[in-house]
Short mmCIF file of C-alpha atoms in Angstrom, two decimals:
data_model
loop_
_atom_site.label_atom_id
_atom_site.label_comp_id
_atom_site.label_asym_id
_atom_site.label_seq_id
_atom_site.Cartn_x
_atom_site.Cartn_y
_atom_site.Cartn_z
CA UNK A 1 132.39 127.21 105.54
CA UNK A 2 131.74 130.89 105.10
CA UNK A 3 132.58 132.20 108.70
CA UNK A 4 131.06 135.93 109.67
CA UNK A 5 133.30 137.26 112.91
CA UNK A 6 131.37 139.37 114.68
CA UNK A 7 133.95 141.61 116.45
CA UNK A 8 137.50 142.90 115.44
CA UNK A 9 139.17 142.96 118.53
CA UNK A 10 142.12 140.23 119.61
CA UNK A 11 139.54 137.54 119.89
CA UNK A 12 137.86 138.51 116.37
CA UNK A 13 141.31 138.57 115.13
CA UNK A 14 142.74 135.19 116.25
CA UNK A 15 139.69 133.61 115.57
CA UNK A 16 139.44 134.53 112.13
CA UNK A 17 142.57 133.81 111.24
CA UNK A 18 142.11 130.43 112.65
CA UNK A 19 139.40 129.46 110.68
CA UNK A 20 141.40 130.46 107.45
CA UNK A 21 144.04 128.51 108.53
CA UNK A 22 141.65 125.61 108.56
CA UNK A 23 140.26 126.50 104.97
CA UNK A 24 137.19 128.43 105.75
CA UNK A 25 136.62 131.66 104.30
CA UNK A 26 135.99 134.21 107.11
CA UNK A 27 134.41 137.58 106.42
CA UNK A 28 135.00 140.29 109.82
CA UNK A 29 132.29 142.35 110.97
CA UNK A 30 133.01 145.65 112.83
CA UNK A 31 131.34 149.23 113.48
CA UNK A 32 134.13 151.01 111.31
CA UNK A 33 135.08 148.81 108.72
CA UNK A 34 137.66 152.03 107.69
CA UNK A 35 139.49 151.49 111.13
CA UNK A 36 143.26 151.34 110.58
CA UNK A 37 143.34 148.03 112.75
CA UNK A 38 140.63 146.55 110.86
CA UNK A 39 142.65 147.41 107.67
CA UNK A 40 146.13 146.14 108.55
CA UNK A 41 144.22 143.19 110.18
CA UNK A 42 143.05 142.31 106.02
CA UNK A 43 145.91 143.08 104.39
CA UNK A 44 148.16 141.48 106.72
CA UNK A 45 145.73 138.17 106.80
CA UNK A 46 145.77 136.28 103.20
CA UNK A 47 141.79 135.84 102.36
CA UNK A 48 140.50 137.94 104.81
CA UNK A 49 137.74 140.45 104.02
CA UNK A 50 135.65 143.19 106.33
CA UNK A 51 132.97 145.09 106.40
CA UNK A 52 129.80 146.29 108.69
CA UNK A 53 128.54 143.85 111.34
CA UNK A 54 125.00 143.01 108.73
CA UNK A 55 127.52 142.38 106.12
CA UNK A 56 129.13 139.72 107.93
CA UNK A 57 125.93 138.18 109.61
CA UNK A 58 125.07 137.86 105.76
CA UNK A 59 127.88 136.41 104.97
CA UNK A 60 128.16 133.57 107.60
CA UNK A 61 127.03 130.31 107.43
CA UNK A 62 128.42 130.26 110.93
CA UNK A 63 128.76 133.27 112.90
CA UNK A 64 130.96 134.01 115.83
CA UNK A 65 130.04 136.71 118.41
CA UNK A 66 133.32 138.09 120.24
CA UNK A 67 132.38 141.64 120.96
CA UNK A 68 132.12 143.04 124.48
CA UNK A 69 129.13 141.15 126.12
CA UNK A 70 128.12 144.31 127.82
CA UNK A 71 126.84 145.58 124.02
CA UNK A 72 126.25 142.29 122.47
CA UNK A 73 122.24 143.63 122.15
CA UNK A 74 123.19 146.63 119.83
CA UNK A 75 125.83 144.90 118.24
CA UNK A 76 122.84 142.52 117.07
CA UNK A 77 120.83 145.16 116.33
CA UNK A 78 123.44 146.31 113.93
CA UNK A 79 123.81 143.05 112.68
CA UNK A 80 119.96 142.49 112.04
CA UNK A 81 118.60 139.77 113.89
CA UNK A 82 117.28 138.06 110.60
CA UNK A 83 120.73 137.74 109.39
CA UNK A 84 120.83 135.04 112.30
CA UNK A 85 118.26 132.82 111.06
CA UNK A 86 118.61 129.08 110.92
CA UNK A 87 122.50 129.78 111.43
CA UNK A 88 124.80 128.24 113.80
CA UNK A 89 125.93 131.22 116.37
CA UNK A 90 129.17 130.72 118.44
CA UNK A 91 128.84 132.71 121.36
CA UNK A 92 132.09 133.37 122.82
CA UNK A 93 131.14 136.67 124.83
CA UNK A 94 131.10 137.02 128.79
CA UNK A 95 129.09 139.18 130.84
CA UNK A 96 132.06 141.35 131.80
CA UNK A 97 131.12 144.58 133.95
CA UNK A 98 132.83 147.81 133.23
CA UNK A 99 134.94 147.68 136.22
CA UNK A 100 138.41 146.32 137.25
CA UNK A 101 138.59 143.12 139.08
CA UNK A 102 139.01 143.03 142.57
CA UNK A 103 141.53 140.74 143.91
CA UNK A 104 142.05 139.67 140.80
CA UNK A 105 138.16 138.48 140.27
CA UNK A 106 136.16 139.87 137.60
CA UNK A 107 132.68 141.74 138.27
CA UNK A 108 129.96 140.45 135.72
CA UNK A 109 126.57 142.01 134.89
CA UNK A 110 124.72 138.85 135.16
CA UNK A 111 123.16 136.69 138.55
CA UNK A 112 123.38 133.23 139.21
CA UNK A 113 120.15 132.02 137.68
CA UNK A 114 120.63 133.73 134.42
CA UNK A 115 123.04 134.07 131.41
CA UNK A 116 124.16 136.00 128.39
CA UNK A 117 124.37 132.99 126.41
CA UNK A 118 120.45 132.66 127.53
CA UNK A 119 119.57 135.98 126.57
CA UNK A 120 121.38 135.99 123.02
CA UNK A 121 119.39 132.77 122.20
CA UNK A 122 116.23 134.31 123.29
CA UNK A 123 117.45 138.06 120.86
CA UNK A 124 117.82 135.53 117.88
CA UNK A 125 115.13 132.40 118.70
CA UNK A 126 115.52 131.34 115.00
CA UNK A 127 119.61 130.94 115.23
CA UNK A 128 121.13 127.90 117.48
CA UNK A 129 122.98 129.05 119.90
CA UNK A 130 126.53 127.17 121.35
CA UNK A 131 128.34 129.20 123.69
CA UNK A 132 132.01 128.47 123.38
CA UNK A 133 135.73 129.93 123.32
CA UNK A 134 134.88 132.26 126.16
CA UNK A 135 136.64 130.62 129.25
CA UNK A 136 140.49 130.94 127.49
CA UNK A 137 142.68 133.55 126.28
CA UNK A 138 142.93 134.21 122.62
CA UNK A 139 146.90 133.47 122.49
CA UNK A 140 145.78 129.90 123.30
CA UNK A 141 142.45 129.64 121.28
CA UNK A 142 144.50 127.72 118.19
CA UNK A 143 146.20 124.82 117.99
CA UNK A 144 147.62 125.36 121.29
CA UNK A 145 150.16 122.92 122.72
CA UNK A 146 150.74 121.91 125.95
CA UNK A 147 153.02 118.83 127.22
CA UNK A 148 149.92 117.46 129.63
CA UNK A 149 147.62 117.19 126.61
CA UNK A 150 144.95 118.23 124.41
CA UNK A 151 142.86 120.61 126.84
CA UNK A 152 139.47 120.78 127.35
CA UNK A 153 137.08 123.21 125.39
CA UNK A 154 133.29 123.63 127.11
CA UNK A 155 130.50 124.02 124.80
CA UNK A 156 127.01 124.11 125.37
CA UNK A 157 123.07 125.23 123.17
CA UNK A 158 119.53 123.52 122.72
CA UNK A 159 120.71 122.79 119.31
CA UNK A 160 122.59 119.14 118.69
CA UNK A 161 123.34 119.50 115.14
CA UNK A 162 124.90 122.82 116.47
CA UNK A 163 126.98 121.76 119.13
CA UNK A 164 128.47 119.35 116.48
CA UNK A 165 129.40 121.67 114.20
CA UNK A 166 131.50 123.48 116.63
CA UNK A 167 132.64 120.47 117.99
CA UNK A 168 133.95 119.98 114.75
CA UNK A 169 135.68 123.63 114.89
CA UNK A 170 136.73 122.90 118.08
CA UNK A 171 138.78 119.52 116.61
CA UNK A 172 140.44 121.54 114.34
CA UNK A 173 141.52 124.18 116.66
CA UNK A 174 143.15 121.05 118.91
CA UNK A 175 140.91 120.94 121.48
CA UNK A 176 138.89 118.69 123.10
CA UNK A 177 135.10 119.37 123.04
CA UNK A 178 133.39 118.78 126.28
CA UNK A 179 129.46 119.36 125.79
CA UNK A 180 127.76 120.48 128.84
CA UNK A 181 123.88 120.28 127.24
CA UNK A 182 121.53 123.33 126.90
CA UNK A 183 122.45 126.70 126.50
CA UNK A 184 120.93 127.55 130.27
CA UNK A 185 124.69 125.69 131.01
CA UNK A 186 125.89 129.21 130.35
CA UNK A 187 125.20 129.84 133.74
CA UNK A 188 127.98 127.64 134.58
CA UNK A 189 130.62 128.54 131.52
CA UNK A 190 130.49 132.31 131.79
CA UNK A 191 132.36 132.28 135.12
CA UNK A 192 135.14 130.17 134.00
CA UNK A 193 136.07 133.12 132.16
CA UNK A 194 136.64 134.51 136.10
CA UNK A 195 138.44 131.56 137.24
CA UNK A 196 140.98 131.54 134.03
CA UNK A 197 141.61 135.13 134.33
CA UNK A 198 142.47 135.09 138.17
CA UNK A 199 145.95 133.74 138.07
CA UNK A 200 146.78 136.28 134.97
CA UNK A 201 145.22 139.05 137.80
CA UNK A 202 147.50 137.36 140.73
CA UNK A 203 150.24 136.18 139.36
CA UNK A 204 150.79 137.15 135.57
CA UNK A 205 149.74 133.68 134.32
CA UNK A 206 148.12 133.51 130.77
CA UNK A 207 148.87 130.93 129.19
CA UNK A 208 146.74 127.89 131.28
CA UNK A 209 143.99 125.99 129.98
CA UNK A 210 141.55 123.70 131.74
CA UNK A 211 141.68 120.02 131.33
CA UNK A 212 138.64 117.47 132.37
CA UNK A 213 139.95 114.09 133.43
CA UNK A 214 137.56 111.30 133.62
CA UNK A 215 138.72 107.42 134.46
#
C-alpha cells in the first residue's frame, strides 16, 4: 500500500518505518519538510520520502494521523480535507491538554460523552475513520515481544471494510486486533492512553502493553 504519515514526530517515525518494513511504501507528511529531523529521518530510512502534509494525504491510500491531537483540525486543514476522501484514516492521536500530568495522570481536552476520534470523522465524513495505535508507546508499536504473549491492540470506526484493513496492519505489526465497534468507542480508547502512561509517570515503566483475556 502507499502509506501517507501524517506527523514526523517519534510516532510518525516508528510508524513509518514499520510499514516499510512490511513492504509498503510510506510517504511522511510534515509542516517543514526542510527540517533537519525530517531529513536524517529519509536518508537514514531506505524508501522513505517527505514532503508537506497535502502531499502525503495525496499520496496515501491509507493515511495515518500521529500529530498532536490538540492541532489535529489545522493539521487537516493543511492536509486538505478532500485528500481524505474514500481513504482509510488511522487515527492514532489523543486529546492530550497542554499541561503536565498530575500524579502521574494526563489532563485531556475532551469530556466523557465526546471524542477526538468523533470529531476527526465528522472534519473528513467522506474518509473511514479507525482509531488505533494511540493507547501504547511507540518503542512497542512494532513487532514487539513479550514472554506473556501477543498483546492486545484496540481498534474501533463506522467503517468494517476499514477496521479490516488495519486489522490487517495491526497482524503485521504482531498484535492482536481487538475491535471495539463504532468510532463513538473513542470515548473509551482515548483514555487508555492515560492509564498506559501512568506507571511511566509513577514509576518509570514504558515498556507494558495491555492484554484482553477471554475463556
Amino acid at each position: 500500500m502507499k502509506v501517507g504519515i501524517l506527523g514526523s514526530g517519534l510516532v510518525g517515525q516508528t510508524l513509518g518505518a514499520g510499514f516499510l518494513k512490511h513492504g509498503h511504501q510510506v510517504f511522511m507528511g510534515t509542516r517543514n519538510p526542510n527540517d533537519e529531523d525530517v531529513k536524517k529521518w529519509v536518508a537514514n530510512t531506505r524508501g522513505a520520502s517527505a514532503g508537506t502534509f497535502a502531499e502525503a494525504a495525496a499520496f496515501g491510500e491509507l493515511i495515518v494521523l500521529v500529530v498532536l491531537g490538540r492541532i489535529v483540525d489545522k493539521v487537516i486543514e493543511l492536509a486538505k480535507p478532500e485528500n481524505f476522501a474514500g481513504k482509510v484514516v488511522i487515527d492514532a492521536t489523543n486529546p492530550l491538554a497542554d499541561a503536565p500530568p498530575v500524579n502521574g495522570v494526563l489532563l485531556y481536552t475532551t469530556g466523557p460523552n465526546e471524542s477526538l476520534g468523533e470529531k476527526l470523522q465528522q472534519m473528513i465524513p467522506q474518509a473511514h475513520v479507525v482509531k488505533s495505535f494511540n493507547s501504547v508507546g511507540a518503542a512497542q508499536m512494532v513487532n514487539p515481544h513479550y514472554e506473556q504473549g501477543t498483546p492486545t491492540m484496540f481498534l474501533c470506526g463506522d467503517d468494517e471494510g476499514a477496521k479490516s484493513k488495519v486489522s490487517d496492519i495491526i497482524r503485521q505489526f504482531g498484535w492482536e486486533p481487538f475491535d471495539c465497534g463504532g468510532i463513538i468507542a473513542s470515548r473509551a480508547l482515548e483514555p487508555l492512553c492515560i492509564l498506559w502512561c501512568l506507571p511511566g509517570f509513577l514509576r518509570n515503566q514504558w515498556t507494558h502493553a495491555f492484554k484482553v483475556l477471554t475463556d
